[in-house]
């Protein structure tokens, strides 16, 4: 059992891109950071790089594959075996696919990884979080949530990976909002917030062909900002004393792709409480976990 007095944060997908910079920011803020990553080798390389970047960093690695719900369960068990509390959970990891893929249970892989795995992880660990306003759960959404919908009758979105990605990131935002409403209704002080990183070449585009990647980057290159800048909304949500539960943050520059952190704009569908409630119920069914507060 870890007996460090430090505050403890989990950052999923901490080995590269925005997750790496988020882990660095949390370490700089004095948190002991648990790097939740799929690859031991990549996580260890990132840990060494983080220590070089932040010499005072206190880090741990626990392997996690969010698309495999049994793996999520094992991660939660491993975390509980090492730690007695969790102060901040940053649900950062995400995949972007341009092909139809499913997890072992036949669920569209982006929906399973980006949303359902984080839904389950949060449900399994939230009881370890101190009930105070400094305890935070941060959901990483995306500009891609705009114009998306939850295809309840076909979560594979007909095999269209781009549409499925938008669906998964809308689900992240709907979950963050609904979680905060339920925390408030239960009288809890823990804050659930959502953010989007704007535009960055964060490693999400690795499933694209070289030609697809080059074409997309040529279209948006002038709007992209660094992964360090893209991590700022999540760090603001996790660390600022001024945020409110249910807030949604992102860059405030042109097209919200870069710029100073501020309140971000949402698609109108995020205000549909029926959709949010249905998503919660479906998420419980698909993960096999009742999420009660």
Short mmCIF file of C-alpha atoms in Angstrom, two decimals:
data_model
loop_
_atom_site.label_atom_id
_atom_site.label_comp_id
_atom_site.label_asym_id
_atom_site.label_seq_id
_atom_site.Cartn_x
_atom_site.Cartn_y
_atom_site.Cartn_z
CA UNK A 1 0.00 0.00 0.00
CA UNK A 2 1.36 3.40 -0.97
CA UNK A 3 1.66 5.67 2.06
CA UNK A 4 2.78 8.86 0.32
CA UNK A 5 0.98 11.94 1.65
CA UNK A 6 0.88 13.44 -1.86
CA UNK A 7 -2.30 13.88 -3.76
CA UNK A 8 -2.72 11.14 -6.33
CA UNK A 9 -3.82 11.52 -9.94
CA UNK A 10 -4.49 8.99 -12.68
CA UNK A 11 -3.89 10.09 -16.26
CA UNK A 12 -5.02 7.59 -18.89
CA UNK A 13 -2.92 7.52 -22.03
CA UNK A 14 -0.05 9.25 -20.23
CA UNK A 15 2.73 7.87 -22.42
CA UNK A 16 2.38 10.25 -25.39
CA UNK A 17 0.82 13.38 -26.81
CA UNK A 18 -1.58 15.35 -24.67
CA UNK A 19 -1.60 12.69 -21.96
CA UNK A 20 2.17 12.95 -21.55
CA UNK A 21 2.00 16.72 -21.16
CA UNK A 22 -0.95 16.41 -18.78
CA UNK A 23 1.01 13.96 -16.63
CA UNK A 24 3.94 16.39 -16.65
CA UNK A 25 1.70 19.23 -15.53
CA UNK A 26 0.17 17.21 -12.72
CA UNK A 27 3.64 16.11 -11.57
CA UNK A 28 4.83 19.73 -11.61
CA UNK A 29 1.82 20.59 -9.43
CA UNK A 30 3.06 18.08 -6.86
CA UNK A 31 0.75 15.16 -7.61
CA UNK A 32 1.88 11.56 -7.59
CA UNK A 33 0.87 10.51 -11.10
CA UNK A 34 -0.27 7.01 -12.01
CA UNK A 35 0.34 6.55 -15.72
CA UNK A 36 -2.41 4.31 -17.08
CA UNK A 37 -1.05 2.99 -20.39
CA UNK A 38 -1.49 0.01 -22.71
CA UNK A 39 2.22 -0.67 -23.34
CA UNK A 40 4.74 -1.29 -20.57
CA UNK A 41 7.68 -0.42 -22.83
CA UNK A 42 6.14 2.84 -24.04
CA UNK A 43 5.08 3.76 -20.52
CA UNK A 44 8.58 3.15 -19.14
CA UNK A 45 10.14 5.24 -21.90
CA UNK A 46 7.66 8.03 -21.19
CA UNK A 47 8.33 7.78 -17.46
CA UNK A 48 12.05 8.29 -18.06
CA UNK A 49 11.29 11.26 -20.31
CA UNK A 50 8.93 12.73 -17.71
CA UNK A 51 11.56 12.47 -14.98
CA UNK A 52 14.04 14.26 -17.25
CA UNK A 53 11.44 16.96 -17.85
CA UNK A 54 10.22 17.18 -14.24
CA UNK A 55 13.02 15.89 -11.95
CA UNK A 56 10.75 16.04 -8.91
CA UNK A 57 8.12 13.85 -10.57
CA UNK A 58 6.63 11.02 -8.53
CA UNK A 59 5.32 8.42 -10.97
CA UNK A 60 3.89 4.92 -11.17
CA UNK A 61 2.75 2.76 -14.08
CA UNK A 62 -0.29 0.52 -14.11
CA UNK A 63 -1.21 -1.08 -17.42
CA UNK A 64 -4.67 -0.37 -18.82
CA UNK A 65 -6.46 -1.23 -22.05
CA UNK A 66 -9.70 0.75 -21.93
CA UNK A 67 -11.29 -1.22 -24.76
CA UNK A 68 -11.13 -4.43 -22.69
CA UNK A 69 -13.49 -4.17 -19.74
CA UNK A 70 -11.88 -7.09 -17.87
CA UNK A 71 -8.60 -5.18 -18.17
CA UNK A 72 -10.27 -2.06 -16.72
CA UNK A 73 -11.46 -4.18 -13.80
CA UNK A 74 -7.92 -5.48 -13.24
CA UNK A 75 -6.52 -1.95 -13.35
CA UNK A 76 -8.97 -0.88 -10.64
CA UNK A 77 -7.97 -3.86 -8.51
CA UNK A 78 -4.27 -3.11 -9.01
CA UNK A 79 -4.79 0.54 -8.11
CA UNK A 80 -6.71 -0.37 -4.94
CA UNK A 81 -3.92 -2.74 -3.93
CA UNK A 82 -1.41 0.15 -4.08
CA UNK A 83 -3.41 3.21 -3.03
CA UNK A 84 -6.02 4.17 -0.47
CA UNK A 85 -7.36 7.23 -2.27
CA UNK A 86 -7.61 9.00 -5.62
CA UNK A 87 -7.75 12.78 -5.87
CA UNK A 88 -7.92 13.42 -9.62
CA UNK A 89 -8.94 11.16 -12.50
CA UNK A 90 -8.16 12.52 -15.96
CA UNK A 91 -9.90 10.39 -18.58
CA UNK A 92 -7.58 11.44 -21.38
CA UNK A 93 -6.83 8.40 -23.53
CA UNK A 94 -8.51 8.17 -26.89
CA UNK A 95 -8.27 6.51 -30.27
CA UNK A 96 -9.31 7.77 -33.70
CA UNK A 97 -9.99 5.10 -36.31
CA UNK A 98 -10.86 5.40 -39.96
CA UNK A 99 -11.84 1.77 -40.24
CA UNK A 100 -14.54 -0.35 -38.65
CA UNK A 101 -13.15 -2.15 -35.60
CA UNK A 102 -14.74 -3.70 -32.51
CA UNK A 103 -13.47 -4.85 -29.15
CA UNK A 104 -13.63 -8.44 -27.95
CA UNK A 105 -17.27 -7.98 -27.01
CA UNK A 106 -18.27 -6.75 -30.45
CA UNK A 107 -18.66 -3.11 -29.37
CA UNK A 108 -17.39 -0.40 -31.74
CA UNK A 109 -13.82 0.13 -30.57
CA UNK A 110 -13.80 3.94 -30.33
CA UNK A 111 -17.01 3.97 -28.29
CA UNK A 112 -15.63 1.18 -26.10
CA UNK A 113 -12.25 2.86 -25.56
CA UNK A 114 -13.00 6.56 -25.51
CA UNK A 115 -16.24 6.41 -23.53
CA UNK A 116 -17.23 3.06 -22.05
CA UNK A 117 -13.80 2.18 -20.64
CA UNK A 118 -13.62 5.54 -18.89
CA UNK A 119 -17.24 5.21 -17.69
CA UNK A 120 -16.35 1.87 -16.11
CA UNK A 121 -13.04 3.09 -14.68
CA UNK A 122 -14.76 6.05 -13.04
CA UNK A 123 -17.49 3.85 -11.60
CA UNK A 124 -14.93 1.45 -10.13
CA UNK A 125 -12.77 4.13 -8.47
CA UNK A 126 -15.01 7.07 -7.53
CA UNK A 127 -15.57 5.74 -4.01
CA UNK A 128 -11.84 6.29 -3.33
CA UNK A 129 -12.12 10.02 -4.01
CA UNK A 130 -12.24 12.38 -1.03
CA UNK A 131 -15.50 14.31 -0.98
CA UNK A 132 -14.09 17.80 -1.43
CA UNK A 133 -13.98 20.37 -4.26
CA UNK A 134 -10.33 19.57 -5.06
CA UNK A 135 -11.34 16.07 -6.14
CA UNK A 136 -11.84 16.16 -9.88
CA UNK A 137 -12.93 13.87 -12.70
CA UNK A 138 -11.99 15.34 -16.08
CA UNK A 139 -13.45 14.02 -19.33
CA UNK A 140 -11.63 14.67 -22.62
CA UNK A 141 -14.09 15.47 -25.36
CA UNK A 142 -13.29 16.98 -28.76
CA UNK A 143 -14.40 19.56 -31.28
CA UNK A 144 -15.51 16.43 -33.12
CA UNK A 145 -18.52 16.15 -30.79
CA UNK A 146 -20.23 18.94 -32.72
CA UNK A 147 -22.78 17.65 -35.17
CA UNK A 148 -22.52 14.15 -33.70
CA UNK A 149 -25.25 12.05 -32.16
CA UNK A 150 -25.51 8.82 -30.19
CA UNK A 151 -26.62 6.11 -32.60
CA UNK A 152 -28.40 4.01 -30.00
CA UNK A 153 -29.84 1.66 -32.63
CA UNK A 154 -26.42 1.08 -34.23
CA UNK A 155 -23.43 2.11 -32.12
CA UNK A 156 -21.14 0.94 -34.92
CA UNK A 157 -22.43 3.88 -36.98
CA UNK A 158 -22.69 1.64 -40.01
CA UNK A 159 -18.96 1.01 -39.89
CA UNK A 160 -18.08 4.68 -40.52
CA UNK A 161 -15.09 5.33 -38.26
CA UNK A 162 -15.31 9.12 -38.54
CA UNK A 163 -18.95 9.23 -37.46
CA UNK A 164 -18.18 6.74 -34.67
CA UNK A 165 -15.35 8.96 -33.40
CA UNK A 166 -17.70 11.96 -33.14
CA UNK A 167 -20.22 9.76 -31.33
CA UNK A 168 -17.58 8.61 -28.84
CA UNK A 169 -16.46 12.15 -28.06
CA UNK A 170 -20.04 13.37 -27.69
CA UNK A 171 -20.51 10.49 -25.25
CA UNK A 172 -17.50 11.71 -23.22
CA UNK A 173 -19.06 15.16 -22.88
CA UNK A 174 -22.54 13.85 -22.10
CA UNK A 175 -21.04 11.55 -19.46
CA UNK A 176 -19.06 14.35 -17.83
CA UNK A 177 -22.16 16.53 -17.61
CA UNK A 178 -24.44 13.76 -16.37
CA UNK A 179 -21.89 12.63 -13.80
CA UNK A 180 -21.71 16.14 -12.39
CA UNK A 181 -25.49 16.41 -12.21
CA UNK A 182 -25.66 13.12 -10.31
CA UNK A 183 -22.85 14.17 -7.96
CA UNK A 184 -24.71 17.39 -7.19
CA UNK A 185 -27.99 15.53 -6.66
CA UNK A 186 -26.28 13.19 -4.19
CA UNK A 187 -24.83 16.13 -2.26
CA UNK A 188 -21.22 15.29 -3.18
CA UNK A 189 -18.52 17.97 -3.50
CA UNK A 190 -16.41 16.11 -6.11
CA UNK A 191 -16.39 18.02 -9.40
CA UNK A 192 -16.84 16.42 -12.81
CA UNK A 193 -15.74 18.62 -15.70
CA UNK A 194 -15.16 18.25 -19.42
CA UNK A 195 -12.59 19.74 -21.76
CA UNK A 196 -11.43 19.61 -25.33
CA UNK A 197 -7.80 20.14 -26.38
CA UNK A 198 -8.38 22.12 -29.57
CA UNK A 199 -6.22 21.05 -32.48
CA UNK A 200 -2.93 19.20 -32.09
CA UNK A 201 -1.03 16.41 -33.78
CA UNK A 202 -1.35 14.33 -30.65
CA UNK A 203 -0.83 10.87 -32.11
CA UNK A 204 -4.53 10.29 -32.73
CA UNK A 205 -3.94 10.15 -36.46
CA UNK A 206 -1.74 7.06 -36.48
CA UNK A 207 -4.50 4.91 -38.03
CA UNK A 208 -4.53 7.12 -41.13
CA UNK A 209 -2.53 6.42 -44.24
CA UNK A 210 0.39 8.77 -44.88
CA UNK A 211 -1.63 10.45 -47.63
CA UNK A 212 -4.66 10.98 -45.38
CA UNK A 213 -2.52 12.37 -42.58
CA UNK A 214 -0.67 14.76 -44.87
CA UNK A 215 -3.92 16.00 -46.40
CA UNK A 216 -5.54 16.63 -43.02
CA UNK A 217 -2.48 18.36 -41.59
CA UNK A 218 -2.25 20.60 -44.66
CA UNK A 219 -5.86 21.67 -44.04
CA UNK A 220 -5.48 22.43 -40.35
CA UNK A 221 -1.76 22.96 -39.75
CA UNK A 222 -2.10 26.72 -39.27
CA UNK A 223 -4.61 26.15 -36.46
CA UNK A 224 -2.72 23.44 -34.57
CA UNK A 225 -0.93 24.11 -31.30
CA UNK A 226 1.55 22.07 -29.30
CA UNK A 227 0.61 19.12 -27.14
CA UNK A 228 1.72 21.16 -24.12
CA UNK A 229 -0.80 23.86 -25.05
CA UNK A 230 -3.44 21.23 -25.83
CA UNK A 231 -3.03 19.84 -22.30
CA UNK A 232 -3.81 23.18 -20.66
CA UNK A 233 -7.63 22.81 -20.62
CA UNK A 234 -7.37 19.49 -18.75
CA UNK A 235 -4.83 20.91 -16.31
CA UNK A 236 -7.04 23.95 -15.73
CA UNK A 237 -10.04 21.72 -15.01
CA UNK A 238 -7.98 19.49 -12.71
CA UNK A 239 -6.13 22.17 -10.75
CA UNK A 240 -7.89 25.55 -10.81
CA UNK A 241 -9.77 26.50 -7.64
CA UNK A 242 -12.14 28.64 -9.71
CA UNK A 243 -13.82 25.99 -11.88
CA UNK A 244 -17.35 24.76 -11.34
CA UNK A 245 -18.59 21.22 -11.73
CA UNK A 246 -20.16 20.73 -15.14
CA UNK A 247 -17.94 23.36 -16.81
CA UNK A 248 -16.55 22.69 -20.29
CA UNK A 249 -13.18 24.23 -21.18
CA UNK A 250 -11.06 24.53 -24.28
CA UNK A 251 -8.95 26.97 -26.31
CA UNK A 252 -10.68 30.25 -27.17
CA UNK A 253 -8.80 31.22 -30.34
CA UNK A 254 -10.02 30.92 -33.97
CA UNK A 255 -12.35 27.94 -34.36
CA UNK A 256 -11.37 26.96 -30.79
CA UNK A 257 -8.31 25.21 -32.23
CA UNK A 258 -5.75 27.08 -30.11
CA UNK A 259 -5.44 30.03 -27.75
CA UNK A 260 -6.02 30.81 -24.10
CA UNK A 261 -8.15 28.43 -22.04
CA UNK A 262 -11.74 29.47 -21.44
CA UNK A 263 -15.30 28.24 -21.56
CA UNK A 264 -15.87 26.21 -24.71
CA UNK A 265 -18.96 26.05 -26.91
CA UNK A 266 -21.11 22.96 -27.00
CA UNK A 267 -23.41 21.30 -29.46
CA UNK A 268 -27.05 21.83 -28.48
CA UNK A 269 -27.55 18.07 -28.11
CA UNK A 270 -25.51 18.17 -24.90
CA UNK A 271 -28.46 19.89 -23.23
CA UNK A 272 -30.78 16.95 -23.96
CA UNK A 273 -31.13 15.28 -20.56
CA UNK A 274 -33.06 12.36 -22.05
CA UNK A 275 -30.14 11.50 -24.32
CA UNK A 276 -27.70 11.81 -21.42
CA UNK A 277 -29.83 9.58 -19.21
CA UNK A 278 -30.26 6.96 -21.92
CA UNK A 279 -26.51 6.96 -22.58
CA UNK A 280 -25.88 6.36 -18.87
CA UNK A 281 -28.25 3.37 -18.86
CA UNK A 282 -26.76 1.92 -22.04
CA UNK A 283 -23.26 2.38 -20.64
CA UNK A 284 -24.21 0.43 -17.52
CA UNK A 285 -25.65 -2.36 -19.68
CA UNK A 286 -22.65 -2.61 -21.99
CA UNK A 287 -20.04 -2.51 -19.21
CA UNK A 288 -22.04 -4.70 -16.85
CA UNK A 289 -21.54 -2.19 -14.05
CA UNK A 290 -24.24 -0.27 -12.20
CA UNK A 291 -22.85 3.21 -11.56
CA UNK A 292 -24.50 4.45 -8.39
CA UNK A 293 -23.49 7.44 -6.30
#
